[in-house]
mmCIF file of C-alpha atoms in Angstrom:
data_model
loop_
_atom_site.group_PDB
_atom_site.id
_atom_site.type_symbol
_atom_site.label_atom_id
_atom_site.label_comp_id
_atom_site.label_asym_id
_atom_site.label_seq_id
_atom_site.Cartn_x
_atom_site.Cartn_y
_atom_site.Cartn_z
ATOM 1 C CA MET A 84 -16.748 -24.280 9.138
ATOM 2 C CA GLY A 85 -19.290 -25.879 11.457
ATOM 3 C CA THR A 86 -21.832 -25.217 14.162
ATOM 4 C CA PRO A 87 -23.245 -28.114 16.263
ATOM 5 C CA GLU A 88 -21.675 -30.685 18.561
ATOM 6 C CA PHE A 89 -21.236 -33.080 15.610
ATOM 7 C CA ALA A 90 -18.483 -30.808 14.236
ATOM 8 C CA VAL A 91 -16.452 -30.510 17.462
ATOM 9 C CA PRO A 92 -14.523 -33.845 17.318
ATOM 10 C CA SER A 93 -13.472 -33.078 13.729
ATOM 11 C CA LEU A 94 -12.041 -29.677 14.683
ATOM 12 C CA THR A 95 -10.444 -31.232 17.783
ATOM 13 C CA ARG A 96 -8.658 -33.931 15.759
ATOM 14 C CA LEU A 97 -7.324 -31.413 13.222
ATOM 15 C CA PHE A 98 -6.141 -29.055 15.961
ATOM 16 C CA GLU A 99 -4.489 -31.822 18.001
ATOM 17 C CA ALA A 100 -2.808 -33.192 14.866
ATOM 18 C CA GLY A 101 -0.929 -29.896 14.595
ATOM 19 C CA TYR A 102 -2.717 -28.317 11.643
ATOM 20 C CA GLU A 103 -2.832 -24.541 11.768
ATOM 21 C CA ILE A 104 -6.480 -23.543 12.065
ATOM 22 C CA ALA A 105 -6.472 -20.168 10.305
ATOM 23 C CA ALA A 106 -10.041 -19.439 11.454
ATOM 24 C CA VAL A 107 -13.234 -21.077 12.633
ATOM 25 C CA VAL A 108 -16.443 -20.023 10.877
ATOM 26 C CA THR A 109 -19.693 -20.703 12.730
ATOM 27 C CA ALA A 110 -23.267 -19.441 13.052
ATOM 28 C CA PRO A 111 -24.009 -16.175 14.882
ATOM 29 C CA ASP A 112 -25.001 -16.495 18.543
ATOM 30 C CA LYS A 113 -28.721 -17.145 18.892
ATOM 31 C CA PRO A 114 -31.223 -16.516 21.713
ATOM 32 C CA ALA A 115 -32.312 -19.726 23.445
ATOM 33 C CA GLY A 116 -34.009 -20.954 26.602
ATOM 34 C CA ARG A 117 -36.682 -19.295 28.711
ATOM 35 C CA GLY A 118 -34.610 -16.159 29.168
ATOM 36 C CA MET A 119 -33.799 -16.033 25.444
ATOM 37 C CA GLN A 120 -30.166 -15.351 26.278
ATOM 38 C CA LEU A 121 -27.640 -15.398 23.444
ATOM 39 C CA THR A 122 -26.159 -18.888 23.138
ATOM 40 C CA GLU A 123 -22.847 -19.773 21.498
ATOM 41 C CA SER A 124 -22.529 -22.745 19.144
ATOM 42 C CA ALA A 125 -20.670 -25.855 20.291
ATOM 43 C CA ILE A 126 -17.918 -25.107 17.771
ATOM 44 C CA LYS A 127 -17.506 -21.533 19.032
ATOM 45 C CA ILE A 128 -17.165 -22.729 22.619
ATOM 46 C CA TYR A 129 -14.372 -25.119 21.610
ATOM 47 C CA ALA A 130 -12.657 -22.525 19.397
ATOM 48 C CA LYS A 131 -12.648 -19.973 22.246
ATOM 49 C CA SER A 132 -11.064 -22.547 24.573
ATOM 50 C CA LYS A 133 -8.153 -22.865 22.099
ATOM 51 C CA ASN A 134 -7.917 -19.124 21.343
ATOM 52 C CA LEU A 135 -8.748 -19.663 17.670
ATOM 53 C CA LYS A 136 -9.909 -16.841 15.401
ATOM 54 C CA ILE A 137 -13.715 -16.955 15.104
ATOM 55 C CA LEU A 138 -15.890 -15.579 12.292
ATOM 56 C CA GLN A 139 -19.698 -15.449 12.593
ATOM 57 C CA PRO A 140 -21.106 -13.981 9.375
ATOM 58 C CA GLU A 141 -24.834 -13.345 9.136
ATOM 59 C CA LYS A 142 -24.632 -13.826 5.359
ATOM 60 C CA LEU A 143 -21.972 -15.853 3.578
ATOM 61 C CA LYS A 144 -22.001 -13.525 0.551
ATOM 62 C CA ASN A 145 -21.282 -10.493 2.718
ATOM 63 C CA PRO A 146 -18.388 -8.592 1.019
ATOM 64 C CA GLU A 147 -16.626 -7.950 4.340
ATOM 65 C CA PHE A 148 -16.707 -11.683 5.183
ATOM 66 C CA LEU A 149 -15.400 -12.664 1.740
ATOM 67 C CA GLU A 150 -12.597 -10.101 2.013
ATOM 68 C CA GLU A 151 -11.642 -11.468 5.437
ATOM 69 C CA LEU A 152 -11.490 -15.022 4.054
ATOM 70 C CA LYS A 153 -9.184 -13.789 1.283
ATOM 71 C CA LEU A 154 -6.917 -12.067 3.805
ATOM 72 C CA ILE A 155 -6.783 -15.227 5.934
ATOM 73 C CA GLY A 156 -5.634 -17.121 2.853
ATOM 74 C CA ALA A 157 -6.400 -20.661 4.004
ATOM 75 C CA ASP A 158 -4.982 -23.514 1.881
ATOM 76 C CA LEU A 159 -8.050 -25.670 2.573
ATOM 77 C CA GLN A 160 -11.560 -25.147 3.909
ATOM 78 C CA VAL A 161 -13.235 -27.931 5.894
ATOM 79 C CA VAL A 162 -17.020 -28.059 6.333
ATOM 80 C CA VAL A 163 -18.749 -30.206 8.970
ATOM 81 C CA ALA A 164 -22.463 -29.623 9.705
ATOM 82 C CA PHE A 165 -22.658 -26.071 8.371
ATOM 83 C CA ARG A 166 -24.698 -24.082 5.886
ATOM 84 C CA MET A 167 -24.686 -24.435 2.115
ATOM 85 C CA LEU A 168 -21.777 -22.372 0.813
ATOM 86 C CA PRO A 169 -21.873 -20.051 -2.206
ATOM 87 C CA GLU A 170 -19.234 -20.623 -4.886
ATOM 88 C CA SER A 171 -17.526 -17.379 -3.874
ATOM 89 C CA VAL A 172 -16.665 -19.115 -0.588
ATOM 90 C CA TRP A 173 -16.030 -22.757 -1.515
ATOM 91 C CA ASN A 174 -13.915 -21.902 -4.530
ATOM 92 C CA LEU A 175 -11.446 -19.682 -2.633
ATOM 93 C CA PRO A 176 -8.676 -22.005 -1.306
ATOM 94 C CA PRO A 177 -6.050 -23.586 -3.594
ATOM 95 C CA LEU A 178 -6.867 -27.050 -2.221
ATOM 96 C CA GLY A 179 -10.608 -26.382 -2.427
ATOM 97 C CA THR A 180 -13.276 -27.028 0.193
ATOM 98 C CA ILE A 181 -14.105 -30.463 1.573
ATOM 99 C CA ASN A 182 -17.179 -31.645 3.418
ATOM 100 C CA LEU A 183 -17.877 -34.517 5.820
ATOM 101 C CA HIS A 184 -21.281 -36.082 5.062
ATOM 102 C CA SER A 185 -23.050 -38.672 7.221
ATOM 103 C CA SER A 186 -23.910 -41.237 4.541
ATOM 104 C CA LEU A 187 -22.287 -43.329 1.838
ATOM 105 C CA LEU A 188 -22.702 -40.882 -1.015
ATOM 106 C CA PRO A 189 -24.284 -40.786 -3.533
ATOM 107 C CA GLN A 190 -26.972 -42.373 -1.337
ATOM 108 C CA TYR A 191 -28.814 -40.155 1.159
ATOM 109 C CA ARG A 192 -27.859 -36.735 -0.084
ATOM 110 C CA GLY A 193 -29.573 -34.059 1.967
ATOM 111 C CA ALA A 194 -29.978 -32.487 5.396
ATOM 112 C CA ALA A 195 -30.910 -35.481 7.581
ATOM 113 C CA PRO A 196 -29.061 -38.635 6.436
ATOM 114 C CA ILE A 197 -28.675 -40.147 9.915
ATOM 115 C CA ASN A 198 -32.419 -39.955 10.553
ATOM 116 C CA TRP A 199 -33.460 -41.294 7.161
ATOM 117 C CA VAL A 200 -31.194 -44.360 7.069
ATOM 118 C CA VAL A 201 -32.778 -45.489 10.350
ATOM 119 C CA ILE A 202 -36.329 -44.551 9.312
ATOM 120 C CA ASN A 203 -35.856 -46.587 6.122
ATOM 121 C CA GLY A 204 -34.605 -49.617 8.046
ATOM 122 C CA GLU A 205 -31.119 -49.674 6.528
ATOM 123 C CA ARG A 206 -28.645 -52.121 8.071
ATOM 124 C CA GLU A 207 -25.578 -50.172 6.976
ATOM 125 C CA THR A 208 -24.612 -46.557 6.402
ATOM 126 C CA GLY A 209 -21.339 -44.685 6.456
ATOM 127 C CA LEU A 210 -19.391 -41.470 6.178
ATOM 128 C CA THR A 211 -18.062 -39.648 3.131
ATOM 129 C CA THR A 212 -15.581 -36.852 2.625
ATOM 130 C CA PHE A 213 -15.957 -35.064 -0.702
ATOM 131 C CA LYS A 214 -15.058 -31.903 -2.623
ATOM 132 C CA LEU A 215 -17.717 -29.215 -2.722
ATOM 133 C CA GLN A 216 -19.157 -28.165 -6.062
ATOM 134 C CA HIS A 217 -22.353 -26.463 -7.330
ATOM 135 C CA GLU A 218 -25.001 -29.123 -6.643
ATOM 136 C CA ILE A 219 -25.363 -29.992 -2.953
ATOM 137 C CA ASP A 220 -23.705 -33.277 -1.851
ATOM 138 C CA THR A 221 -22.649 -34.151 -5.414
ATOM 139 C CA GLY A 222 -18.911 -33.410 -5.403
ATOM 140 C CA ASP A 223 -16.127 -35.924 -6.093
ATOM 141 C CA ILE A 224 -15.699 -38.474 -3.305
ATOM 142 C CA LEU A 225 -12.420 -38.494 -1.375
ATOM 143 C CA LEU A 226 -12.733 -41.182 1.340
ATOM 144 C CA GLN A 227 -15.564 -43.336 2.722
ATOM 145 C CA LYS A 228 -16.112 -45.543 5.745
ATOM 146 C CA LYS A 229 -18.947 -48.056 6.233
ATOM 147 C CA ILE A 230 -20.822 -48.277 9.550
ATOM 148 C CA LYS A 231 -23.245 -50.990 10.676
ATOM 149 C CA ILE A 232 -26.605 -49.960 12.160
ATOM 150 C CA GLY A 233 -27.909 -51.929 15.154
ATOM 151 C CA ASP A 234 -31.335 -53.578 14.917
ATOM 152 C CA ASP A 235 -32.819 -51.302 17.575
ATOM 153 C CA GLU A 236 -30.323 -48.426 17.356
ATOM 154 C CA SER A 237 -31.685 -44.893 17.526
ATOM 155 C CA ALA A 238 -30.627 -41.983 15.354
ATOM 156 C CA GLY A 239 -29.141 -40.406 18.487
ATOM 157 C CA SER A 240 -26.863 -43.377 19.171
ATOM 158 C CA LEU A 241 -25.827 -43.584 15.525
ATOM 159 C CA HIS A 242 -25.160 -39.816 15.482
ATOM 160 C CA ASP A 243 -22.769 -40.109 18.422
ATOM 161 C CA ARG A 244 -20.844 -42.987 16.848
ATOM 162 C CA MET A 245 -20.626 -41.261 13.473
ATOM 163 C CA MET A 246 -19.496 -38.021 15.096
ATOM 164 C CA GLU A 247 -16.346 -39.737 16.403
ATOM 165 C CA GLU A 248 -15.751 -41.966 13.364
ATOM 166 C CA GLY A 249 -16.217 -38.972 11.075
ATOM 167 C CA ALA A 250 -13.495 -37.023 12.862
ATOM 168 C CA GLY A 251 -11.022 -39.812 12.133
ATOM 169 C CA LEU A 252 -12.071 -40.058 8.493
ATOM 170 C CA LEU A 253 -11.746 -36.297 8.075
ATOM 171 C CA LEU A 254 -8.249 -36.250 9.559
ATOM 172 C CA ASN A 255 -7.191 -39.060 7.203
ATOM 173 C CA THR A 256 -8.618 -37.070 4.297
ATOM 174 C CA VAL A 257 -6.705 -33.911 5.190
ATOM 175 C CA ASN A 258 -3.501 -35.899 5.723
ATOM 176 C CA GLN A 259 -3.783 -37.482 2.270
ATOM 177 C CA LEU A 260 -4.800 -34.218 0.592
ATOM 178 C CA THR A 261 -1.760 -32.434 1.974
ATOM 179 C CA ASP A 262 0.687 -35.145 0.907
ATOM 180 C CA GLY A 263 -0.930 -35.445 -2.539
ATOM 181 C CA SER A 264 -1.821 -39.145 -2.283
ATOM 182 C CA LEU A 265 -5.608 -38.808 -2.446
ATOM 183 C CA LYS A 266 -7.504 -39.684 -5.606
ATOM 184 C CA GLU A 267 -10.927 -38.151 -6.263
ATOM 185 C CA THR A 268 -13.779 -40.368 -7.489
ATOM 186 C CA PRO A 269 -16.788 -38.862 -9.329
ATOM 187 C CA GLN A 270 -20.132 -39.773 -7.724
ATOM 188 C CA ALA A 271 -21.494 -40.834 -11.107
ATOM 189 C CA SER A 272 -19.540 -44.088 -10.830
ATOM 190 C CA GLY A 273 -21.176 -44.791 -7.468
ATOM 191 C CA ILE A 274 -24.651 -44.204 -8.876
ATOM 192 C CA ALA A 275 -24.012 -46.879 -11.498
ATOM 193 C CA LEU A 276 -23.195 -49.375 -8.734
ATOM 194 C CA THR A 277 -25.895 -48.493 -6.166
ATOM 195 C CA GLY A 278 -28.868 -48.060 -8.484
ATOM 196 C CA ALA A 279 -31.835 -45.872 -7.494
ATOM 197 C CA LEU A 280 -30.899 -43.008 -5.190
ATOM 198 C CA ARG A 281 -32.504 -42.461 -1.797
ATOM 199 C CA TYR A 282 -32.561 -38.961 -0.383
ATOM 200 C CA ALA A 283 -32.443 -37.401 3.092
ATOM 201 C CA PRO A 284 -34.543 -34.226 3.020
ATOM 202 C CA LYS A 285 -35.045 -31.927 5.980
ATOM 203 C CA ILE A 286 -37.487 -33.315 8.537
ATOM 204 C CA PHE A 287 -40.615 -31.291 9.262
ATOM 205 C CA THR A 288 -43.269 -31.642 11.974
ATOM 206 C CA GLU A 289 -45.643 -33.479 9.631
ATOM 207 C CA THR A 290 -42.910 -36.060 8.960
ATOM 208 C CA CYS A 291 -42.958 -37.004 12.645
ATOM 209 C CA GLU A 292 -46.642 -37.804 13.178
ATOM 210 C CA ILE A 293 -47.182 -41.570 13.384
ATOM 211 C CA LYS A 294 -49.665 -43.145 10.963
ATOM 212 C CA TRP A 295 -50.880 -46.179 12.890
ATOM 213 C CA ASP A 296 -52.248 -47.914 9.793
ATOM 214 C CA ASN A 297 -48.638 -48.684 8.798
ATOM 215 C CA SER A 298 -46.853 -51.897 9.764
ATOM 216 C CA CYS A 299 -45.232 -52.312 13.183
ATOM 217 C CA LYS A 300 -41.776 -52.446 11.587
ATOM 218 C CA THR A 301 -42.343 -49.209 9.675
ATOM 219 C CA ILE A 302 -43.490 -47.400 12.821
ATOM 220 C CA PHE A 303 -40.743 -48.940 14.973
ATOM 221 C CA ASN A 304 -38.092 -47.715 12.514
ATOM 222 C CA MET A 305 -39.706 -44.281 12.405
ATOM 223 C CA ILE A 306 -39.634 -43.978 16.209
ATOM 224 C CA ARG A 307 -35.952 -44.874 16.497
ATOM 225 C CA GLY A 308 -35.061 -42.806 13.423
ATOM 226 C CA LEU A 309 -36.525 -39.675 15.016
ATOM 227 C CA SER A 310 -35.217 -40.306 18.544
ATOM 228 C CA PRO A 311 -34.243 -38.248 20.444
ATOM 229 C CA TYR A 312 -34.891 -35.327 18.122
ATOM 230 C CA PRO A 313 -37.296 -34.213 16.822
ATOM 231 C CA ALA A 314 -39.172 -37.358 18.064
ATOM 232 C CA ALA A 315 -42.072 -39.260 16.537
ATOM 233 C CA PHE A 316 -45.423 -38.359 18.045
ATOM 234 C CA THR A 317 -49.078 -39.265 18.292
ATOM 235 C CA PHE A 318 -51.930 -37.855 20.378
ATOM 236 C CA LEU A 319 -53.277 -39.037 23.709
ATOM 237 C CA ASN A 320 -56.580 -37.443 24.778
ATOM 238 C CA GLY A 321 -55.849 -34.461 22.536
ATOM 239 C CA LYS A 322 -52.307 -33.887 23.842
ATOM 240 C CA LYS A 323 -49.143 -34.498 21.837
ATOM 241 C CA LEU A 324 -47.340 -37.630 22.979
ATOM 242 C CA LYS A 325 -43.717 -37.940 21.895
ATOM 243 C CA ILE A 326 -42.404 -41.496 21.670
ATOM 244 C CA TYR A 327 -38.659 -41.985 22.097
ATOM 245 C CA LYS A 328 -38.561 -45.756 22.398
ATOM 246 C CA GLY A 329 -40.970 -48.573 21.633
ATOM 247 C CA GLU A 330 -41.043 -52.313 21.033
ATOM 248 C CA ILE A 331 -42.896 -54.403 18.490
ATOM 249 C CA GLU A 332 -45.485 -56.790 19.876
ATOM 250 C CA TYR A 333 -47.106 -59.389 17.637
ATOM 251 C CA THR A 334 -50.055 -60.965 19.466
ATOM 252 C CA GLY A 335 -51.995 -62.534 16.607
ATOM 253 C CA ILE A 336 -54.910 -60.302 17.579
ATOM 254 C CA LEU A 337 -55.526 -57.381 15.235
ATOM 255 C CA LYS A 338 -57.270 -54.209 16.359
ATOM 256 C CA GLU A 339 -58.295 -51.030 14.593
ATOM 257 C CA PRO A 340 -55.060 -49.123 13.890
ATOM 258 C CA GLY A 341 -54.390 -46.438 16.505
ATOM 259 C CA ASN A 342 -56.328 -48.217 19.257
ATOM 260 C CA MET A 343 -54.684 -47.642 22.668
ATOM 261 C CA GLU A 344 -54.539 -50.285 25.374
ATOM 262 C CA THR A 345 -53.077 -49.978 28.885
ATOM 263 C CA ASP A 346 -53.197 -51.686 32.270
ATOM 264 C CA ARG A 347 -52.488 -48.260 33.850
ATOM 265 C CA LYS A 348 -49.488 -49.769 35.688
ATOM 266 C CA THR A 349 -46.851 -51.285 33.416
ATOM 267 C CA PHE A 350 -47.779 -50.958 29.754
ATOM 268 C CA MET A 351 -49.371 -48.756 27.121
ATOM 269 C CA LYS A 352 -49.527 -49.849 23.498
ATOM 270 C CA PHE A 353 -51.019 -48.725 20.209
ATOM 271 C CA SER A 354 -52.264 -51.028 17.474
ATOM 272 C CA CYS A 355 -50.714 -51.016 13.991
ATOM 273 C CA ASN A 356 -51.982 -52.880 10.923
ATOM 274 C CA ASP A 357 -50.202 -56.118 11.957
ATOM 275 C CA GLY A 358 -49.642 -55.879 15.727
ATOM 276 C CA PHE A 359 -48.796 -53.372 18.429
ATOM 277 C CA ILE A 360 -46.105 -50.882 19.400
ATOM 278 C CA SER A 361 -45.547 -51.057 23.143
ATOM 279 C CA LEU A 362 -44.317 -47.687 24.440
ATOM 280 C CA LYS A 363 -41.142 -47.675 26.554
ATOM 281 C CA GLU A 364 -40.037 -44.017 26.787
ATOM 282 C CA ILE A 365 -42.410 -41.118 26.199
ATOM 283 C CA GLN A 366 -43.092 -37.470 26.896
ATOM 284 C CA LEU A 367 -46.628 -36.120 27.148
ATOM 285 C CA GLU A 368 -47.139 -32.467 26.267
ATOM 286 C CA GLY A 369 -46.278 -30.372 29.329
ATOM 287 C CA LYS A 370 -44.488 -33.240 31.107
ATOM 288 C CA LYS A 371 -40.944 -34.592 31.348
ATOM 289 C CA ARG A 372 -39.568 -37.483 29.327
ATOM 290 C CA MET A 373 -39.962 -40.691 31.317
ATOM 291 C CA ALA A 374 -40.205 -44.466 31.252
ATOM 292 C CA ILE A 375 -43.736 -45.737 30.621
ATOM 293 C CA ALA A 376 -44.152 -47.251 34.122
ATOM 294 C CA ASP A 377 -43.211 -43.920 35.733
ATOM 295 C CA PHE A 378 -45.635 -42.099 33.455
ATOM 296 C CA LEU A 379 -48.509 -44.461 34.229
ATOM 297 C CA ARG A 380 -48.007 -44.109 37.980
ATOM 298 C CA GLY A 381 -48.908 -40.431 37.788
ATOM 299 C CA TRP A 382 -51.239 -40.467 34.789
ATOM 300 C CA ARG A 383 -54.878 -39.597 35.258
ATOM 301 C CA GLU A 384 -56.876 -39.962 32.067
ATOM 302 C CA SER A 385 -59.011 -36.904 31.393
#
């Protein structure tokens, strides 16, 4: 059960390892692009290429969908980047339902763990496989793998690394589940060791607007934690300016937060409460994403 590109390596590894994929469950096709043509999910495209059975329920509690799952009779259900499942679905298989989550649970439960670990300036994160139960992201832990975060790494780069590492961890989990060697660990024991929990809620538009009265480090982490999607933004002459990459600049000269400076050739920077963020890759509303020097060559301030 999965939808986006993040889930494809996991399905690939299971398929190539020789496991029988009884069915692939993914989101219904959705209209996208200027022509609003129906677009298939990344998982569906892969499943079709391997002639796998595909299910695309509109609602997971639909009686016809539940009956089809029962007829399929899978021993195990595997969830990677999918919707929240009702108990009538996750409680069906004899081996249960397992999920791959992009954090070291119990830390960073929620919809956007990759973004939030970077936004919060963490130096380490990881991957967790766990058994689904009632409360989201709270089930017993199966396996975990730690992953270092680079000092200037973006959420996009971390996503791509975790996508591949997660596929390997998931395959190991399924291998050990099927041979009976895997021991489950309640998350409560992890909470006792890690202390206060940090969460990873869904990211909304208001989350992405830069508050220039914060520190350079806070804003720098926010920019890379939201890059490339949905992207941190500010406004330039009333137009939304998405910032995909920036650098911290400490000059010893403090300006009013949000003050913009540029030589109109090579640099544009905004002042924070302790320095500047120099913009490196941006996208002005109505324009393409580009390096700052390319943008400034064609920019005419209005």
